[in-house]
Amino acid sequence: MDALLIALLGCLLGEIGDKSQLLVLALATRYDRNGAIIAGIVVAAAANAALSAFAGAWIGPMLGADARLLFMALSVLFLGAGLFWRPSAPDPLAGWPTGAFLTTALGLFILGFGDGPQFLILGIATRTADPMLAGIGGTIGVIAALVPVVLLRDRILAVLPLRAIRWTGGVLLLLAGAVMALVATGLL
């Protein structure tokens, strides 16, 4: 169960104020088809999380316990460090001839490929005995971060203290990742 919660909270935190939210805002404003965009978010989040969970399930048995913990620590550190960078506005995909659903699904899948939340799911899936829970938690976290942007548009980004959330989350994740890394290397 800890894999589900860590992935859910980590991915939720990693997506707050990130380029994925900016892309969803641009697509929601452009298409004004909330259902299709939300469906695209769900498909992209599930596909990225499934890919990460599968890769983690494949890599995990090849590593020892300390190596798995160090891998997870690195993913947490990577996500935490990423929260300190101001996200650049992504390409709004205006030239794509596809509809709202396909543009959202493909755009978010490509944008999320190799991003901090996907790497976090990979790290958790590598460490845990049940990588499916890491994938489910990560999917729910990404969906929980992106769907309110579709429903509330830019009002939610104006209300949330994005910088404070990202900096506080970054500090917490860096501390947690550092402790995990010290434990994995036997220094703590």
PDB file of N, CA and C in Angstrom, residues 9-83:
ATOM      1  N   LEU A   9       1.077  10.523  -4.216  1.00  0.00           N
ATOM      2  CA  LEU A   9       1.461  11.841  -3.703  1.00  0.00           C
ATOM      3  C   LEU A   9       2.637  12.431  -4.472  1.00  0.00           C
ATOM      4  N   GLY A  10       3.609  11.582  -4.820  1.00  0.00           N
ATOM      5  CA  GLY A  10       4.764  12.073  -5.567  1.00  0.00           C
ATOM      6  C   GLY A  10       4.389  12.568  -6.950  1.00  0.00           C
ATOM      7  N   CYS A  11       3.557  11.815  -7.650  1.00  0.00           N
ATOM      8  CA  CYS A  11       3.139  12.226  -8.996  1.00  0.00           C
ATOM      9  C   CYS A  11       2.226  13.444  -8.950  1.00  0.00           C
ATOM     10  N   LEU A  12       1.356  13.498  -7.972  1.00  0.00           N
ATOM     11  CA  LEU A  12       0.503  14.680  -7.802  1.00  0.00           C
ATOM     12  C   LEU A  12       1.357  15.913  -7.581  1.00  0.00           C
ATOM     13  N   LEU A  13       2.308  15.806  -6.685  1.00  0.00           N
ATOM     14  CA  LEU A  13       3.200  16.928  -6.387  1.00  0.00           C
ATOM     15  C   LEU A  13       4.067  17.274  -7.590  1.00  0.00           C
ATOM     16  N   GLY A  14       4.549  16.263  -8.294  1.00  0.00           N
ATOM     17  CA  GLY A  14       5.406  16.500  -9.442  1.00  0.00           C
ATOM     18  C   GLY A  14       4.702  17.174 -10.608  1.00  0.00           C
ATOM     19  N   GLU A  15       3.399  17.031 -10.700  1.00  0.00           N
ATOM     20  CA  GLU A  15       2.648  17.633 -11.806  1.00  0.00           C
ATOM     21  C   GLU A  15       2.095  19.021 -11.486  1.00  0.00           C
ATOM     22  N   ILE A  16       2.080  19.418 -10.235  1.00  0.00           N
ATOM     23  CA  ILE A  16       1.538  20.730  -9.868  1.00  0.00           C
ATOM     24  C   ILE A  16       2.420  21.824 -10.477  1.00  0.00           C
ATOM     25  N   GLY A  17       1.836  22.652 -11.300  1.00  0.00           N
ATOM     26  CA  GLY A  17       2.549  23.756 -11.921  1.00  0.00           C
ATOM     27  C   GLY A  17       3.529  23.336 -12.994  1.00  0.00           C
ATOM     28  N   ASP A  18       3.497  22.071 -13.409  1.00  0.00           N
ATOM     29  CA  ASP A  18       4.454  21.570 -14.392  1.00  0.00           C
ATOM     30  C   ASP A  18       3.930  21.791 -15.813  1.00  0.00           C
ATOM     31  N   LYS A  19       4.771  21.476 -16.785  1.00  0.00           N
ATOM     32  CA  LYS A  19       4.413  21.701 -18.183  1.00  0.00           C
ATOM     33  C   LYS A  19       3.205  20.889 -18.630  1.00  0.00           C
ATOM     34  N   SER A  20       2.931  19.771 -17.970  1.00  0.00           N
ATOM     35  CA  SER A  20       1.739  18.988 -18.323  1.00  0.00           C
ATOM     36  C   SER A  20       0.472  19.780 -18.024  1.00  0.00           C
ATOM     37  N   GLN A  21       0.457  20.463 -16.887  1.00  0.00           N
ATOM     38  CA  GLN A  21      -0.710  21.294 -16.571  1.00  0.00           C
ATOM     39  C   GLN A  21      -0.850  22.435 -17.571  1.00  0.00           C
ATOM     40  N   LEU A  22       0.257  23.004 -17.995  1.00  0.00           N
ATOM     41  CA  LEU A  22       0.193  24.093 -18.972  1.00  0.00           C
ATOM     42  C   LEU A  22      -0.321  23.595 -20.327  1.00  0.00           C
ATOM     43  N   LEU A  23       0.100  22.395 -20.719  1.00  0.00           N
ATOM     44  CA  LEU A  23      -0.397  21.824 -21.971  1.00  0.00           C
ATOM     45  C   LEU A  23      -1.890  21.531 -21.880  1.00  0.00           C
ATOM     46  N   VAL A  24      -2.322  20.954 -20.760  1.00  0.00           N
ATOM     47  CA  VAL A  24      -3.744  20.654 -20.578  1.00  0.00           C
ATOM     48  C   VAL A  24      -4.567  21.940 -20.600  1.00  0.00           C
ATOM     49  N   LEU A  25      -4.056  22.983 -19.981  1.00  0.00           N
ATOM     50  CA  LEU A  25      -4.761  24.276 -20.006  1.00  0.00           C
ATOM     51  C   LEU A  25      -4.900  24.784 -21.436  1.00  0.00           C
ATOM     52  N   ALA A  26      -3.823  24.712 -22.217  1.00  0.00           N
ATOM     53  CA  ALA A  26      -3.881  25.172 -23.610  1.00  0.00           C
ATOM     54  C   ALA A  26      -4.868  24.340 -24.424  1.00  0.00           C
ATOM     55  N   LEU A  27      -4.856  23.019 -24.229  1.00  0.00           N
ATOM     56  CA  LEU A  27      -5.765  22.153 -24.983  1.00  0.00           C
ATOM     57  C   LEU A  27      -7.213  22.339 -24.544  1.00  0.00           C
ATOM     58  N   ALA A  28      -7.442  22.511 -23.241  1.00  0.00           N
ATOM     59  CA  ALA A  28      -8.810  22.710 -22.750  1.00  0.00           C
ATOM     60  C   ALA A  28      -9.383  24.019 -23.283  1.00  0.00           C
ATOM     61  N   THR A  29      -8.551  25.039 -23.363  1.00  0.00           N
ATOM     62  CA  THR A  29      -9.007  26.327 -23.884  1.00  0.00           C
ATOM     63  C   THR A  29      -9.256  26.238 -25.385  1.00  0.00           C
ATOM     64  N   ARG A  30      -8.390  25.533 -26.080  1.00  0.00           N
ATOM     65  CA  ARG A  30      -8.500  25.423 -27.536  1.00  0.00           C
ATOM     66  C   ARG A  30      -9.704  24.603 -27.976  1.00  0.00           C
ATOM     67  N   TYR A  31      -9.901  23.451 -27.353  1.00  0.00           N
ATOM     68  CA  TYR A  31     -10.948  22.538 -27.814  1.00  0.00           C
ATOM     69  C   TYR A  31     -12.281  22.737 -27.106  1.00  0.00           C
ATOM     70  N   ASP A  32     -12.265  23.120 -25.839  1.00  0.00           N
ATOM     71  CA  ASP A  32     -13.480  23.286 -25.041  1.00  0.00           C
ATOM     72  C   ASP A  32     -14.346  22.017 -25.072  1.00  0.00           C
ATOM     73  N   ARG A  33     -13.665  20.865 -24.968  1.00  0.00           N
ATOM     74  CA  ARG A  33     -14.339  19.560 -24.923  1.00  0.00           C
ATOM     75  C   ARG A  33     -13.791  18.811 -23.718  1.00  0.00           C
ATOM     76  N   ASN A  34     -14.329  19.115 -22.558  1.00  0.00           N
ATOM     77  CA  ASN A  34     -13.791  18.583 -21.305  1.00  0.00           C
ATOM     78  C   ASN A  34     -13.742  17.057 -21.262  1.00  0.00           C
ATOM     79  N   GLY A  35     -14.789  16.391 -21.694  1.00  0.00           N
ATOM     80  CA  GLY A  35     -14.833  14.927 -21.636  1.00  0.00           C
ATOM     81  C   GLY A  35     -13.732  14.277 -22.457  1.00  0.00           C
ATOM     82  N   ALA A  36     -13.532  14.761 -23.664  1.00  0.00           N
ATOM     83  CA  ALA A  36     -12.494  14.189 -24.533  1.00  0.00           C
ATOM     84  C   ALA A  36     -11.103  14.451 -23.966  1.00  0.00           C
ATOM     85  N   ILE A  37     -10.898  15.616 -23.409  1.00  0.00           N
ATOM     86  CA  ILE A  37      -9.580  15.947 -22.851  1.00  0.00           C
ATOM     87  C   ILE A  37      -9.315  15.130 -21.592  1.00  0.00           C
ATOM     88  N   ILE A  38     -10.309  14.968 -20.746  1.00  0.00           N
ATOM     89  CA  ILE A  38     -10.138  14.147 -19.534  1.00  0.00           C
ATOM     90  C   ILE A  38      -9.867  12.696 -19.921  1.00  0.00           C
ATOM     91  N   ALA A  39     -10.559  12.196 -20.925  1.00  0.00           N
ATOM     92  CA  ALA A  39     -10.300  10.826 -21.394  1.00  0.00           C
ATOM     93  C   ALA A  39      -8.872  10.697 -21.927  1.00  0.00           C
ATOM     94  N   GLY A  40      -8.390  11.712 -22.626  1.00  0.00           N
ATOM     95  CA  GLY A  40      -7.017  11.714 -23.114  1.00  0.00           C
ATOM     96  C   GLY A  40      -6.007  11.732 -21.977  1.00  0.00           C
ATOM     97  N   ILE A  41      -6.319  12.476 -20.923  1.00  0.00           N
ATOM     98  CA  ILE A  41      -5.456  12.522 -19.736  1.00  0.00           C
ATOM     99  C   ILE A  41      -5.367  11.136 -19.104  1.00  0.00           C
ATOM    100  N   VAL A  42      -6.516  10.488 -18.953  1.00  0.00           N
ATOM    101  CA  VAL A  42      -6.554   9.161 -18.329  1.00  0.00           C
ATOM    102  C   VAL A  42      -5.743   8.158 -19.145  1.00  0.00           C
ATOM    103  N   VAL A  43      -5.908   8.172 -20.459  1.00  0.00           N
ATOM    104  CA  VAL A  43      -5.188   7.231 -21.317  1.00  0.00           C
ATOM    105  C   VAL A  43      -3.682   7.484 -21.251  1.00  0.00           C
ATOM    106  N   ALA A  44      -3.269   8.740 -21.348  1.00  0.00           N
ATOM    107  CA  ALA A  44      -1.841   9.062 -21.321  1.00  0.00           C
ATOM    108  C   ALA A  44      -1.227   8.726 -19.960  1.00  0.00           C
ATOM    109  N   ALA A  45      -1.922   9.066 -18.880  1.00  0.00           N
ATOM    110  CA  ALA A  45      -1.402   8.776 -17.538  1.00  0.00           C
ATOM    111  C   ALA A  45      -1.294   7.277 -17.313  1.00  0.00           C
ATOM    112  N   ALA A  46      -2.304   6.534 -17.727  1.00  0.00           N
ATOM    113  CA  ALA A  46      -2.281   5.077 -17.556  1.00  0.00           C
ATOM    114  C   ALA A  46      -1.189   4.439 -18.410  1.00  0.00           C
ATOM    115  N   ALA A  47      -1.008   4.915 -19.628  1.00  0.00           N
ATOM    116  CA  ALA A  47       0.017   4.347 -20.507  1.00  0.00           C
ATOM    117  C   ALA A  47       1.418   4.611 -19.963  1.00  0.00           C
ATOM    118  N   ASN A  48       1.686   5.839 -19.538  1.00  0.00           N
ATOM    119  CA  ASN A  48       3.001   6.157 -18.973  1.00  0.00           C
ATOM    120  C   ASN A  48       3.256   5.375 -17.693  1.00  0.00           C
ATOM    121  N   ALA A  49       2.263   5.286 -16.826  1.00  0.00           N
ATOM    122  CA  ALA A  49       2.432   4.562 -15.566  1.00  0.00           C
ATOM    123  C   ALA A  49       2.609   3.069 -15.809  1.00  0.00           C
ATOM    124  N   ALA A  50       1.853   2.512 -16.748  1.00  0.00           N
ATOM    125  CA  ALA A  50       1.985   1.085 -17.051  1.00  0.00           C
ATOM    126  C   ALA A  50       3.368   0.775 -17.611  1.00  0.00           C
ATOM    127  N   LEU A  51       3.860   1.631 -18.475  1.00  0.00           N
ATOM    128  CA  LEU A  51       5.194   1.450 -19.030  1.00  0.00           C
ATOM    129  C   LEU A  51       6.247   1.484 -17.922  1.00  0.00           C
ATOM    130  N   SER A  52       6.128   2.434 -17.014  1.00  0.00           N
ATOM    131  CA  SER A  52       7.077   2.552 -15.906  1.00  0.00           C
ATOM    132  C   SER A  52       6.968   1.371 -14.954  1.00  0.00           C
ATOM    133  N   ALA A  53       5.758   0.973 -14.603  1.00  0.00           N
ATOM    134  CA  ALA A  53       5.573  -0.150 -13.676  1.00  0.00           C
ATOM    135  C   ALA A  53       6.100  -1.446 -14.286  1.00  0.00           C
ATOM    136  N   PHE A  54       5.862  -1.639 -15.575  1.00  0.00           N
ATOM    137  CA  PHE A  54       6.364  -2.834 -16.241  1.00  0.00           C
ATOM    138  C   PHE A  54       7.893  -2.851 -16.246  1.00  0.00           C
ATOM    139  N   ALA A  55       8.496  -1.704 -16.566  1.00  0.00           N
ATOM    140  CA  ALA A  55       9.960  -1.624 -16.579  1.00  0.00           C
ATOM    141  C   ALA A  55      10.521  -1.847 -15.176  1.00  0.00           C
ATOM    142  N   GLY A  56       9.862  -1.306 -14.159  1.00  0.00           N
ATOM    143  CA  GLY A  56      10.301  -1.518 -12.784  1.00  0.00           C
ATOM    144  C   GLY A  56      10.192  -2.964 -12.354  1.00  0.00           C
ATOM    145  N   ALA A  57       9.114  -3.619 -12.771  1.00  0.00           N
ATOM    146  CA  ALA A  57       8.942  -5.040 -12.455  1.00  0.00           C
ATOM    147  C   ALA A  57      10.003  -5.883 -13.144  1.00  0.00           C
ATOM    148  N   TRP A  58      10.451  -5.467 -14.299  1.00  0.00           N
ATOM    149  CA  TRP A  58      11.473  -6.193 -15.037  1.00  0.00           C
ATOM    150  C   TRP A  58      12.865  -5.950 -14.441  1.00  0.00           C
ATOM    151  N   ILE A  59      13.162  -4.691 -14.059  1.00  0.00           N
ATOM    152  CA  ILE A  59      14.482  -4.333 -13.530  1.00  0.00           C
ATOM    153  C   ILE A  59      14.663  -4.803 -12.092  1.00  0.00           C
ATOM    154  N   GLY A  60      13.625  -4.700 -11.279  1.00  0.00           N
ATOM    155  CA  GLY A  60      13.715  -4.987  -9.847  1.00  0.00           C
ATOM    156  C   GLY A  60      14.375  -6.297  -9.476  1.00  0.00           C
ATOM    157  N   PRO A  61      13.972  -7.424 -10.064  1.00  0.00           N
ATOM    158  CA  PRO A  61      14.587  -8.702  -9.678  1.00  0.00           C
ATOM    159  C   PRO A  61      16.072  -8.817 -10.028  1.00  0.00           C
ATOM    160  N   MET A  62      16.549  -7.963 -10.901  1.00  0.00           N
ATOM    161  CA  MET A  62      17.965  -8.014 -11.278  1.00  0.00           C
ATOM    162  C   MET A  62      18.865  -7.307 -10.266  1.00  0.00           C
ATOM    163  N   LEU A  63      18.261  -6.549  -9.363  1.00  0.00           N
ATOM    164  CA  LEU A  63      19.027  -5.740  -8.421  1.00  0.00           C
ATOM    165  C   LEU A  63      18.898  -6.278  -7.002  1.00  0.00           C
ATOM    166  N   GLY A  64      19.900  -6.013  -6.204  1.00  0.00           N
ATOM    167  CA  GLY A  64      19.832  -6.348  -4.788  1.00  0.00           C
ATOM    168  C   GLY A  64      18.976  -5.344  -4.045  1.00  0.00           C
ATOM    169  N   ALA A  65      18.700  -5.612  -2.779  1.00  0.00           N
ATOM    170  CA  ALA A  65      17.820  -4.752  -1.982  1.00  0.00           C
ATOM    171  C   ALA A  65      18.368  -3.340  -1.864  1.00  0.00           C
ATOM    172  N   ASP A  66      19.657  -3.194  -1.594  1.00  0.00           N
ATOM    173  CA  ASP A  66      20.233  -1.856  -1.463  1.00  0.00           C
ATOM    174  C   ASP A  66      20.236  -1.113  -2.787  1.00  0.00           C
ATOM    175  N   ALA A  67      20.500  -1.815  -3.873  1.00  0.00           N
ATOM    176  CA  ALA A  67      20.487  -1.184  -5.197  1.00  0.00           C
ATOM    177  C   ALA A  67      19.083  -0.715  -5.567  1.00  0.00           C
ATOM    178  N   ARG A  68      18.073  -1.501  -5.218  1.00  0.00           N
ATOM    179  CA  ARG A  68      16.678  -1.089  -5.484  1.00  0.00           C
ATOM    180  C   ARG A  68      16.332   0.156  -4.681  1.00  0.00           C
ATOM    181  N   LEU A  69      16.755   0.209  -3.415  1.00  0.00           N
ATOM    182  CA  LEU A  69      16.499   1.389  -2.586  1.00  0.00           C
ATOM    183  C   LEU A  69      17.244   2.595  -3.137  1.00  0.00           C
ATOM    184  N   LEU A  70      18.476   2.400  -3.587  1.00  0.00           N
ATOM    185  CA  LEU A  70      19.235   3.505  -4.165  1.00  0.00           C
ATOM    186  C   LEU A  70      18.591   3.993  -5.457  1.00  0.00           C
ATOM    187  N   PHE A  71      18.074   3.071  -6.265  1.00  0.00           N
ATOM    188  CA  PHE A  71      17.370   3.446  -7.493  1.00  0.00           C
ATOM    189  C   PHE A  71      16.134   4.290  -7.164  1.00  0.00           C
ATOM    190  N   MET A  72      15.387   3.866  -6.155  1.00  0.00           N
ATOM    191  CA  MET A  72      14.215   4.645  -5.735  1.00  0.00           C
ATOM    192  C   MET A  72      14.647   5.997  -5.188  1.00  0.00           C
ATOM    193  N   ALA A  73      15.727   6.037  -4.416  1.00  0.00           N
ATOM    194  CA  ALA A  73      16.222   7.300  -3.873  1.00  0.00           C
ATOM    195  C   ALA A  73      16.589   8.259  -5.003  1.00  0.00           C
ATOM    196  N   LEU A  74      17.226   7.747  -6.034  1.00  0.00           N
ATOM    197  CA  LEU A  74      17.586   8.598  -7.167  1.00  0.00           C
ATOM    198  C   LEU A  74      16.351   9.144  -7.881  1.00  0.00           C
ATOM    199  N   SER A  75      15.318   8.331  -7.985  1.00  0.00           N
ATOM    200  CA  SER A  75      14.090   8.817  -8.631  1.00  0.00           C
ATOM    201  C   SER A  75      13.423   9.898  -7.791  1.00  0.00           C
ATOM    202  N   VAL A  76      13.444   9.746  -6.475  1.00  0.00           N
ATOM    203  CA  VAL A  76      12.875  10.771  -5.588  1.00  0.00           C
ATOM    204  C   VAL A  76      13.716  12.043  -5.658  1.00  0.00           C
ATOM    205  N   LEU A  77      15.032  11.903  -5.666  1.00  0.00           N
ATOM    206  CA  LEU A  77      15.918  13.064  -5.778  1.00  0.00           C
ATOM    207  C   LEU A  77      15.722  13.777  -7.118  1.00  0.00           C
ATOM    208  N   PHE A  78      15.570  13.011  -8.181  1.00  0.00           N
ATOM    209  CA  PHE A  78      15.340  13.581  -9.508  1.00  0.00           C
ATOM    210  C   PHE A  78      14.048  14.392  -9.544  1.00  0.00           C
ATOM    211  N   LEU A  79      12.989  13.835  -8.992  1.00  0.00           N
ATOM    212  CA  LEU A  79      11.715  14.547  -8.958  1.00  0.00           C
ATOM    213  C   LEU A  79      11.809  15.790  -8.086  1.00  0.00           C
ATOM    214  N   GLY A  80      12.447  15.660  -6.917  1.00  0.00           N
ATOM    215  CA  GLY A  80      12.599  16.804  -6.022  1.00  0.00           C
ATOM    216  C   GLY A  80      13.398  17.927  -6.652  1.00  0.00           C
ATOM    217  N   ALA A  81      14.494  17.594  -7.314  1.00  0.00           N
ATOM    218  CA  ALA A  81      15.307  18.626  -7.967  1.00  0.00           C
ATOM    219  C   ALA A  81      14.536  19.287  -9.112  1.00  0.00           C
ATOM    220  N   GLY A  82      13.735  18.506  -9.809  1.00  0.00           N
ATOM    221  CA  GLY A  82      12.949  19.047 -10.911  1.00  0.00           C
ATOM    222  C   GLY A  82      11.911  20.069 -10.477  1.00  0.00           C
ATOM    223  N   LEU A  83      11.491  20.002  -9.235  1.00  0.00           N
ATOM    224  CA  LEU A  83      10.493  20.959  -8.758  1.00  0.00           C
ATOM    225  C   LEU A  83      11.064  22.364  -8.582  1.00  0.00           C
TER     226      LEU A  83
END
